[in-house]
Coordinates of C-alpha atoms and ligand atoms in Angstrom, one line a residue:
M22 CA 22.2 -146.6 -44.8
S23 CA 18.5 -147.0 -43.9
V24 CA 16.8 -147.9 -40.7
L25 CA 13.2 -149.1 -40.0
I26 CA 11.8 -148.5 -36.4
K27 CA 8.8 -150.8 -36.4
G28 CA 5.6 -150.8 -34.3
G29 CA 6.7 -148.2 -31.6
R30 CA 4.5 -145.7 -30.0
V31 CA 5.5 -142.4 -31.6
V32 CA 5.3 -139.5 -29.0
T33 CA 5.9 -136.0 -30.0
A34 CA 4.9 -132.7 -28.3
A35 CA 1.6 -133.0 -30.0
D36 CA 0.9 -136.5 -31.0
D37 CA 0.9 -140.0 -29.7
Y38 CA 0.3 -143.0 -32.1
V39 CA 1.7 -146.4 -33.0
A40 CA 3.6 -146.4 -36.4
D41 CA 6.7 -147.4 -38.3
V42 CA 9.3 -144.8 -38.8
F43 CA 11.6 -145.2 -41.9
V44 CA 15.0 -143.4 -41.9
D45 CA 16.8 -142.9 -45.2
G46 CA 20.3 -141.5 -44.7
E47 CA 20.2 -138.7 -42.0
R48 CA 16.6 -137.9 -42.1
I49 CA 13.1 -139.4 -41.4
S50 CA 11.6 -140.1 -44.8
L51 CA 8.5 -142.1 -44.1
I52 CA 6.1 -142.6 -41.1
G53 CA 3.2 -144.8 -41.6
E54 CA 1.2 -148.0 -40.5
S55 CA 3.0 -151.2 -41.3
L56 CA 5.4 -149.7 -43.8
D57 CA 6.3 -152.1 -46.6
V58 CA 9.9 -151.0 -47.1
A59 CA 13.3 -152.8 -47.0
A60 CA 15.9 -151.4 -44.6
D61 CA 19.5 -152.1 -43.8
H62 CA 18.7 -152.1 -40.0
V63 CA 15.3 -153.0 -38.5
I64 CA 14.5 -152.0 -34.9
D65 CA 11.6 -153.8 -33.2
A66 CA 10.1 -151.1 -31.1
T67 CA 6.9 -153.0 -30.0
G68 CA 5.9 -151.8 -26.7
K69 CA 8.5 -149.0 -26.7
Y70 CA 8.3 -145.2 -27.1
V71 CA 9.8 -143.6 -30.1
L72 CA 10.7 -140.2 -29.0
P73 CA 12.5 -137.3 -30.6
G74 CA 16.2 -137.1 -29.2
C75 CA 16.3 -134.9 -26.2
I76 CA 18.0 -131.4 -26.6
D77 CA 19.9 -129.9 -23.5
P78 CA 20.1 -126.3 -24.0
H79 CA 22.4 -125.7 -20.9
T80 CA 25.8 -127.5 -20.5
H81 CA 29.3 -126.7 -19.6
L82 CA 31.8 -129.3 -21.1
D83 CA 35.4 -128.8 -20.8
M84 CA 34.9 -125.3 -19.3
P85 CA 37.5 -123.6 -17.0
F86 CA 35.6 -122.5 -13.9
G87 CA 36.2 -121.9 -10.1
G88 CA 39.9 -122.4 -10.6
T89 CA 39.6 -125.8 -12.3
V90 CA 38.1 -127.3 -15.4
T91 CA 34.9 -129.2 -15.7
I92 CA 35.7 -132.9 -15.6
D93 CA 33.6 -134.0 -18.5
D94 CA 35.2 -133.1 -21.9
V95 CA 33.3 -133.2 -25.2
T96 CA 33.6 -137.1 -25.6
S97 CA 32.8 -138.1 -21.9
G98 CA 30.0 -135.5 -21.8
H99 CA 28.6 -136.6 -25.2
T100 CA 28.7 -140.2 -24.3
A101 CA 26.8 -139.6 -21.0
A102 CA 24.4 -137.5 -23.0
A103 CA 23.8 -140.2 -25.6
F104 CA 23.2 -142.9 -23.1
G105 CA 20.6 -140.7 -21.5
G106 CA 18.8 -140.1 -24.7
T107 CA 20.1 -136.5 -25.4
T108 CA 21.2 -136.2 -29.1
C109 CA 21.9 -132.5 -29.2
H110 CA 23.0 -129.8 -26.7
V111 CA 23.9 -126.1 -26.8
D112 CA 27.0 -125.5 -24.7
F113 CA 28.4 -122.1 -23.4
V114 CA 31.5 -120.6 -25.0
I115 CA 33.0 -118.3 -22.4
Q116 CA 34.8 -115.1 -23.5
T117 CA 37.7 -114.7 -21.3
P118 CA 37.8 -110.9 -20.5
G119 CA 40.0 -109.3 -22.9
E120 CA 39.5 -111.9 -25.6
S121 CA 37.6 -111.5 -28.8
F122 CA 34.3 -113.4 -29.4
G123 CA 35.9 -114.9 -32.5
A124 CA 39.0 -116.3 -30.4
A125 CA 36.6 -117.6 -27.8
L126 CA 34.5 -119.5 -30.3
E127 CA 37.6 -120.9 -32.0
A128 CA 38.8 -122.2 -28.6
W129 CA 35.5 -124.0 -28.1
H130 CA 35.5 -125.5 -31.6
A131 CA 38.9 -126.8 -31.0
K132 CA 37.6 -128.5 -27.9
R133 CA 34.9 -130.6 -29.9
D134 CA 37.1 -131.2 -33.0
G135 CA 37.5 -134.9 -33.5
K136 CA 35.7 -135.7 -30.1
A137 CA 32.0 -135.1 -30.6
I138 CA 29.6 -138.0 -30.3
I139 CA 26.3 -136.0 -30.7
D140 CA 25.5 -132.7 -32.3
N141 CA 25.9 -129.4 -30.7
G142 CA 25.7 -125.8 -31.1
Y143 CA 27.1 -122.7 -29.0
H144 CA 25.7 -119.9 -27.0
M145 CA 28.2 -117.0 -26.4
A146 CA 28.8 -115.9 -22.8
V147 CA 29.7 -112.2 -23.0
T148 CA 31.9 -111.2 -20.1
D149 CA 33.6 -108.0 -21.6
L150 CA 32.7 -105.5 -24.1
K151 CA 35.3 -102.9 -23.2
E152 CA 38.6 -104.6 -23.9
G153 CA 37.5 -107.8 -25.6
G154 CA 34.8 -108.3 -28.1
S155 CA 33.2 -105.3 -29.8
L156 CA 29.5 -104.7 -30.3
E157 CA 30.0 -105.1 -34.1
E158 CA 31.8 -108.6 -33.4
L159 CA 29.0 -109.5 -31.2
A160 CA 26.4 -108.6 -33.8
S161 CA 28.2 -110.9 -36.4
L162 CA 27.9 -114.0 -34.3
P163 CA 24.4 -115.0 -35.5
D164 CA 25.9 -115.3 -39.1
Q165 CA 28.0 -118.1 -37.6
G166 CA 25.0 -119.8 -36.1
V167 CA 25.6 -118.5 -32.6
T168 CA 22.2 -117.0 -32.1
S169 CA 22.0 -116.5 -28.3
Y170 CA 24.0 -114.4 -25.9
K171 CA 24.5 -115.3 -22.3
L172 CA 25.2 -113.0 -19.4
F173 CA 26.0 -113.8 -15.9
M174 CA 24.5 -111.3 -13.4
A175 CA 26.5 -113.1 -10.6
Y176 CA 30.0 -114.6 -9.9
K177 CA 31.5 -111.3 -9.1
G178 CA 35.2 -110.9 -10.0
A179 CA 34.9 -113.8 -12.5
L180 CA 32.0 -114.0 -15.2
M181 CA 29.7 -111.4 -13.9
V182 CA 28.8 -108.4 -16.0
D183 CA 27.5 -104.9 -15.0
D184 CA 24.2 -103.6 -16.2
E185 CA 25.8 -101.6 -18.8
T186 CA 27.2 -104.7 -20.5
L187 CA 24.0 -106.5 -19.9
F188 CA 21.9 -103.8 -21.6
K189 CA 24.2 -103.2 -24.5
T190 CA 24.1 -106.9 -25.3
M191 CA 20.5 -106.7 -25.2
E192 CA 20.3 -103.9 -27.5
V193 CA 22.6 -105.9 -30.0
A194 CA 20.3 -108.9 -29.7
A195 CA 17.3 -106.7 -30.5
E196 CA 19.0 -105.8 -33.7
T197 CA 20.4 -109.1 -34.7
G198 CA 17.5 -111.4 -33.8
A199 CA 19.5 -113.3 -31.0
L200 CA 18.0 -114.6 -27.9
V201 CA 19.5 -113.2 -24.5
M202 CA 20.0 -115.7 -21.8
V203 CA 20.7 -114.6 -18.1
H204 CA 22.1 -116.2 -15.1
A205 CA 19.9 -114.2 -12.7
E206 CA 21.3 -113.5 -9.2
N207 CA 22.4 -110.3 -7.8
G208 CA 26.2 -110.8 -7.7
D209 CA 27.0 -107.7 -5.7
V210 CA 24.7 -108.5 -2.8
I211 CA 25.8 -112.1 -2.8
D212 CA 29.5 -111.0 -2.7
V213 CA 28.7 -109.0 0.4
L214 CA 27.0 -111.9 2.1
V215 CA 29.7 -114.4 1.3
K216 CA 32.4 -112.0 2.7
K217 CA 30.4 -111.5 5.9
A218 CA 29.8 -115.2 6.4
L219 CA 33.5 -116.1 6.1
A220 CA 34.5 -113.3 8.2
A221 CA 32.2 -114.8 11.0
G222 CA 33.9 -118.1 10.5
H223 CA 31.2 -119.9 8.5
T224 CA 32.9 -122.2 6.1
E225 CA 30.7 -125.2 5.6
P226 CA 29.1 -126.0 2.2
H227 CA 25.5 -125.1 3.3
W228 CA 26.7 -121.4 3.5
H229 CA 26.7 -121.5 -0.3
A230 CA 22.9 -121.5 -0.1
L231 CA 22.7 -119.1 2.9
T232 CA 24.7 -116.4 1.1
R233 CA 22.5 -116.7 -2.1
P234 CA 19.0 -116.1 -0.6
P235 CA 16.1 -116.6 -3.2
E236 CA 15.3 -112.9 -3.2
T237 CA 18.7 -112.4 -4.9
E238 CA 17.5 -114.6 -7.8
G239 CA 14.1 -112.9 -7.8
E240 CA 15.6 -109.4 -7.9
A241 CA 17.9 -110.1 -10.7
T242 CA 15.2 -112.0 -12.8
N243 CA 13.0 -109.1 -12.5
R244 CA 15.7 -106.7 -13.4
A245 CA 16.7 -108.6 -16.5
I246 CA 13.1 -108.9 -17.6
Q247 CA 12.6 -105.1 -17.2
L248 CA 15.8 -104.3 -19.1
A249 CA 15.0 -106.7 -22.0
R250 CA 11.6 -104.9 -22.2
V251 CA 13.5 -101.6 -22.5
A252 CA 15.9 -103.0 -25.1
G253 CA 13.2 -104.8 -27.0
C254 CA 14.9 -108.2 -27.0
P255 CA 13.6 -111.8 -26.2
L256 CA 14.9 -113.1 -23.0
Y257 CA 15.4 -116.6 -21.6
V258 CA 16.1 -117.0 -17.8
V259 CA 18.4 -120.0 -17.1
H260 CA 18.3 -122.4 -14.2
V261 CA 15.2 -121.0 -12.3
S262 CA 15.1 -122.4 -8.8
C263 CA 12.5 -120.7 -6.7
R264 CA 9.2 -118.9 -6.4
E265 CA 10.9 -115.6 -6.2
S266 CA 12.0 -115.9 -9.8
V267 CA 9.0 -117.9 -11.2
E268 CA 6.7 -115.2 -10.1
P269 CA 8.3 -112.4 -12.2
I270 CA 8.5 -114.7 -15.2
Q271 CA 4.8 -115.7 -14.8
R272 CA 3.7 -112.0 -14.7
A273 CA 5.8 -111.2 -17.8
R274 CA 4.5 -114.1 -19.8
E275 CA 0.8 -113.2 -18.8
A276 CA 1.5 -109.7 -20.0
G277 CA 2.6 -111.3 -23.4
W278 CA 6.2 -110.2 -23.1
D279 CA 8.9 -112.1 -24.9
V280 CA 10.2 -113.9 -21.8
W281 CA 10.9 -117.7 -21.2
G282 CA 12.5 -119.7 -18.5
E283 CA 14.1 -123.0 -17.9
T284 CA 14.6 -124.9 -14.7
C285 CA 16.9 -127.9 -14.2
T286 CA 16.2 -131.5 -13.3
Q287 CA 18.2 -131.1 -9.9
Y288 CA 15.8 -128.5 -8.6
F289 CA 12.9 -130.9 -8.5
F290 CA 14.7 -133.3 -6.4
I291 CA 17.5 -131.7 -4.4
D292 CA 16.6 -129.4 -1.6
Y293 CA 18.7 -127.2 0.9
S294 CA 18.9 -130.2 3.4
F295 CA 21.4 -132.0 1.0
L296 CA 23.9 -129.2 1.6
E297 CA 24.0 -129.9 5.2
R298 CA 25.0 -133.6 4.8
P299 CA 28.1 -134.3 6.9
S300 CA 31.7 -135.0 6.1
F301 CA 31.7 -132.5 3.3
E302 CA 29.2 -134.5 1.4
G303 CA 27.1 -131.3 1.1
A304 CA 29.8 -130.1 -1.4
K305 CA 28.3 -132.4 -4.0
Y306 CA 25.2 -130.1 -4.1
V307 CA 27.1 -126.9 -4.4
Y308 CA 25.8 -125.5 -7.7
T309 CA 24.3 -122.2 -8.5
P310 CA 21.6 -121.2 -7.9
P311 CA 21.8 -123.3 -4.7
P312 CA 19.3 -126.2 -3.8
R313 CA 16.3 -124.3 -2.3
A314 CA 13.8 -125.0 0.5
K315 CA 11.6 -128.1 -0.4
E316 CA 8.4 -126.2 -1.0
N317 CA 9.9 -124.7 -4.2
Q318 CA 9.7 -128.0 -5.9
D319 CA 6.0 -128.1 -6.2
V320 CA 6.2 -124.4 -7.6
L321 CA 8.6 -125.6 -10.3
W322 CA 6.5 -128.7 -11.2
N323 CA 3.4 -126.4 -11.5
A324 CA 5.6 -124.0 -13.5
V325 CA 6.6 -126.5 -16.1
R326 CA 3.2 -128.0 -16.3
T327 CA 1.4 -124.6 -17.1
D328 CA 4.3 -123.3 -19.4
V329 CA 5.3 -120.6 -17.0
L330 CA 8.7 -122.4 -17.6
S331 CA 9.2 -123.8 -21.0
A332 CA 12.2 -126.0 -20.9
I333 CA 14.1 -128.4 -18.5
S334 CA 17.9 -128.4 -19.0
T335 CA 20.6 -130.0 -16.8
D336 CA 23.3 -127.2 -16.3
H337 CA 25.7 -130.2 -16.6
C338 CA 28.8 -128.6 -15.0
A339 CA 30.6 -131.7 -13.5
F340 CA 33.6 -131.7 -11.0
S341 CA 34.9 -134.6 -9.1
W342 CA 33.9 -134.4 -5.4
A343 CA 37.1 -136.2 -4.1
E344 CA 39.5 -133.8 -5.8
Q345 CA 38.0 -130.8 -7.4
K346 CA 35.2 -129.9 -4.8
A347 CA 37.7 -130.5 -2.1
A348 CA 39.4 -127.2 -3.0
G349 CA 36.5 -125.8 -0.8
R350 CA 37.0 -128.0 2.3
D351 CA 37.8 -124.9 4.6
D352 CA 35.9 -122.3 2.5
F353 CA 32.6 -123.0 0.9
S354 CA 33.1 -120.2 -1.5
K355 CA 36.2 -122.1 -3.1
I356 CA 33.9 -125.2 -3.8
P357 CA 33.7 -125.2 -7.8
N358 CA 30.1 -124.4 -8.5
G359 CA 28.2 -127.1 -10.6
G360 CA 26.9 -130.7 -10.6
P361 CA 26.5 -133.5 -13.2
G362 CA 23.2 -134.4 -14.8
I363 CA 23.3 -134.7 -18.6
E364 CA 22.8 -138.5 -18.3
N365 CA 19.7 -138.8 -16.2
R366 CA 17.2 -136.0 -17.3
L367 CA 15.0 -138.1 -19.3
Q368 CA 15.0 -141.0 -16.8
M369 CA 14.1 -138.6 -13.9
I370 CA 11.6 -136.5 -15.6
H371 CA 9.9 -139.5 -16.9
E372 CA 9.8 -141.3 -13.6
F373 CA 8.8 -138.4 -11.4
G374 CA 7.1 -136.2 -14.0
V375 CA 5.2 -138.7 -16.3
R376 CA 4.8 -141.8 -14.0
G377 CA 4.4 -139.5 -11.0
G378 CA 1.4 -137.9 -12.7
R379 CA 2.7 -134.3 -12.8
I380 CA 3.1 -133.8 -16.5
S381 CA 1.9 -135.7 -19.7
L382 CA 4.2 -137.7 -22.0
N383 CA 3.7 -135.1 -24.7
R384 CA 4.7 -132.3 -22.2
M385 CA 7.8 -134.1 -21.2
V386 CA 8.7 -134.3 -24.8
E387 CA 8.0 -130.6 -25.3
L388 CA 10.0 -129.7 -22.2
L389 CA 13.1 -131.9 -23.2
A390 CA 13.2 -131.6 -27.0
T391 CA 10.7 -129.6 -28.9
S392 CA 10.6 -126.3 -26.8
P393 CA 14.4 -126.1 -26.5
A394 CA 14.6 -126.8 -30.3
R395 CA 12.1 -124.0 -31.0
L396 CA 13.6 -121.5 -28.6
F397 CA 17.2 -122.2 -29.7
G398 CA 16.8 -122.1 -33.5
L399 CA 17.0 -125.9 -34.1
Y400 CA 13.4 -126.7 -35.0
P401 CA 12.2 -128.5 -37.1
K402 CA 15.6 -129.9 -38.0
K403 CA 15.6 -131.2 -34.4
G404 CA 13.2 -131.5 -31.6
T405 CA 10.5 -133.6 -33.2
I406 CA 9.6 -136.6 -35.3
A407 CA 8.5 -135.5 -38.7
I408 CA 9.3 -136.1 -42.3
G409 CA 12.3 -134.2 -43.2
S410 CA 13.6 -133.8 -39.7
D411 CA 16.9 -135.1 -38.6
A412 CA 16.5 -138.8 -37.5
D413 CA 17.6 -138.0 -33.9
I414 CA 15.5 -140.7 -32.2
V415 CA 15.3 -142.4 -28.9
V416 CA 13.7 -145.8 -28.6
F417 CA 12.7 -145.7 -24.9
D418 CA 11.6 -148.8 -23.0
P419 CA 9.0 -147.7 -20.5
E420 CA 9.4 -150.9 -18.5
K421 CA 13.1 -151.1 -18.0
R422 CA 13.9 -150.7 -14.4
V423 CA 17.3 -149.0 -13.5
T424 CA 19.0 -147.9 -10.3
I425 CA 20.9 -144.8 -11.0
S426 CA 24.5 -144.8 -9.8
A427 CA 27.8 -143.2 -10.3
T428 CA 29.3 -146.7 -10.6
T429 CA 27.5 -147.3 -13.9
Q430 CA 27.4 -143.7 -15.3
K431 CA 29.3 -142.6 -18.3
S432 CA 30.2 -139.1 -16.9
R433 CA 33.6 -138.8 -15.3
A434 CA 32.1 -137.4 -12.2
D435 CA 32.7 -139.5 -9.1
Y436 CA 29.2 -139.1 -7.8
N437 CA 25.6 -138.8 -9.2
L438 CA 23.0 -136.3 -7.7
Y439 CA 20.5 -139.1 -7.9
E440 CA 22.5 -142.0 -6.4
G441 CA 20.3 -144.9 -5.6
T442 CA 17.2 -143.6 -7.2
E443 CA 15.1 -146.3 -9.0
V444 CA 13.3 -145.5 -12.1
T445 CA 11.2 -147.5 -14.6
G446 CA 11.8 -146.5 -18.1
S447 CA 15.2 -145.9 -19.8
P448 CA 16.5 -145.2 -23.4
E449 CA 17.3 -148.4 -25.1
T450 CA 18.6 -147.3 -28.6
V451 CA 19.5 -143.9 -29.6
L452 CA 20.0 -142.6 -33.2
V453 CA 21.7 -139.4 -34.3
R454 CA 21.0 -138.3 -37.8
G455 CA 20.0 -141.9 -38.6
T456 CA 23.1 -143.6 -37.3
V457 CA 22.7 -145.8 -34.3
V458 CA 24.9 -144.2 -31.5
V459 CA 23.8 -146.4 -28.5
E460 CA 22.4 -149.9 -28.7
G461 CA 22.6 -152.9 -26.4
G462 CA 24.4 -150.8 -23.7
E463 CA 27.3 -150.0 -26.0
L464 CA 28.5 -146.8 -27.8
K465 CA 28.4 -147.5 -31.6
V466 CA 30.2 -144.5 -33.0
E467 CA 33.7 -143.0 -32.7
P468 CA 34.5 -139.5 -31.5
G469 CA 34.2 -137.2 -34.3
F470 CA 30.7 -138.3 -35.4
G471 CA 29.0 -135.5 -33.9
Q472 CA 28.5 -132.3 -35.9
Y473 CA 28.4 -128.7 -35.1
V474 CA 24.9 -127.1 -35.7
A475 CA 24.7 -123.6 -37.0
R476 CA 21.4 -122.5 -35.4
A477 CA 18.7 -120.2 -36.9
R478 CA 17.9 -116.8 -35.3
F479 CA 15.3 -116.5 -32.6
G480 CA 11.9 -117.3 -34.0
E481 CA 13.3 -118.6 -37.3
E482 CA 13.2 -122.3 -38.4
L483 CA 16.2 -124.4 -39.2
K484 CA 15.8 -127.0 -42.0
S485 CA 17.8 -130.2 -42.1
T486 CA 20.1 -129.3 -44.9
A487 CA 21.4 -126.5 -42.7
S488 CA 23.8 -128.7 -40.7
V489 CA 27.4 -127.9 -41.3
E490 CA 30.7 -129.2 -40.1
A491 CA 32.7 -126.3 -38.7
Ligands
URP30 O1 26.7 -124.0 -10.5 C1 26.6 -123.8 -11.8 N1 25.3 -123.8 -12.1 N2 27.6 -123.9 -12.6 C2 27.7 -123.7 -13.9 C3 27.7 -122.1 -14.3 C4 26.4 -121.6 -14.1 O2 26.0 -120.7 -13.3 O3 25.4 -122.0 -14.9
ZN31 ZN1 24.4 -120.0 -14.1
ZN32 ZN1 25.2 -123.2 -16.3

């Protein structure tokens, strides 16, 4: 099967030019002006952007959490992602305490088998090095393409690890060439604050934020940075939400340390006041770290513009508001933490980042595709438009007007964080490895099409031939 994408504006992290892109099989094989080639399928991209498929490095599909399971499984999550222009993501395997890493990885592969629409890889969330996985087993994961270890410094009594586990994992990463990711919040302090708030009778959703002050994020971010420095491993701080954690990342990067950070779409748009919405509506915005004071939004835009933060993910962790979030009606600490977003990242960042004059089109591509690909061992197989790369391509209509709404989304969530937001610019046609997966508002492939991607070690390149089906 061959595809010719004609006359579009090809935008990568570095370039911006009008060209034809010819896809032969799964890869891009020719890029040029007015290509004289026959193709099975021709897409007229005149007036459209031709972008690399976006990569979401932070998602939670079909994940047990907060006493329930995230509402999007692999098929619904991937469908939502594909319609939003995301062609690859890296999901978190969660090691249940006492479980081996191999068993955890197997369980996550079983969740995607026969269900995947787009491609994905896995990070390993380490929760237990005492009774569960061993250091040796942890060290073997990069050989299976799992080249990043995630540690939760919060969620005491559930996913949180102590500093010993954090540091030992960092030492393994320094040996194996894996990237360490941290959810940076001081879980011990938050636990004290939550118990105090509940004892004083404070049960409403906004207490989620009041018991997780930005200083708890700043402290944990700084601690993780310093410990990574001692261990000698590269560090990536997930879902940075506020000035208190941007600043230590900025200092580390200015010092030339191997430290990177991401923020998520929602932190640019949702502030603390959303949590105060009446009739339990605030629960829709209970995710962690919590929505912050509005002034942090400019801090984050500035950070992504200047490469203090290097990626924008979604932290897609969807629960239904009517049923799953309702578990916390009388106790904010029982509201499952997380929100949807995998579908709207490109639309929102294009509208308010690029059209809003905050970042360039090239920088948008870098933040949503190229930089995640480089950091997570997917580049140049994915994350760019180049000869030899996978033909993961979004034909994006910059003039298309869309009103974002839960009523039209593909996610199973019963709400959308950006409900009613009007954007100009939306994906029109989406290809994964040369196959059209979305066209004319329809999904064109069956579950099972998406492949597992074994990722390269941190700092190493992944070539297109390295894709394997697990
Ligand atoms: O509230 C959130 N972010 N839920 C997902 C788990 C995490 O902390 O990333
Ligand atoms: Zn987290
Ligand atoms: Zn997350």
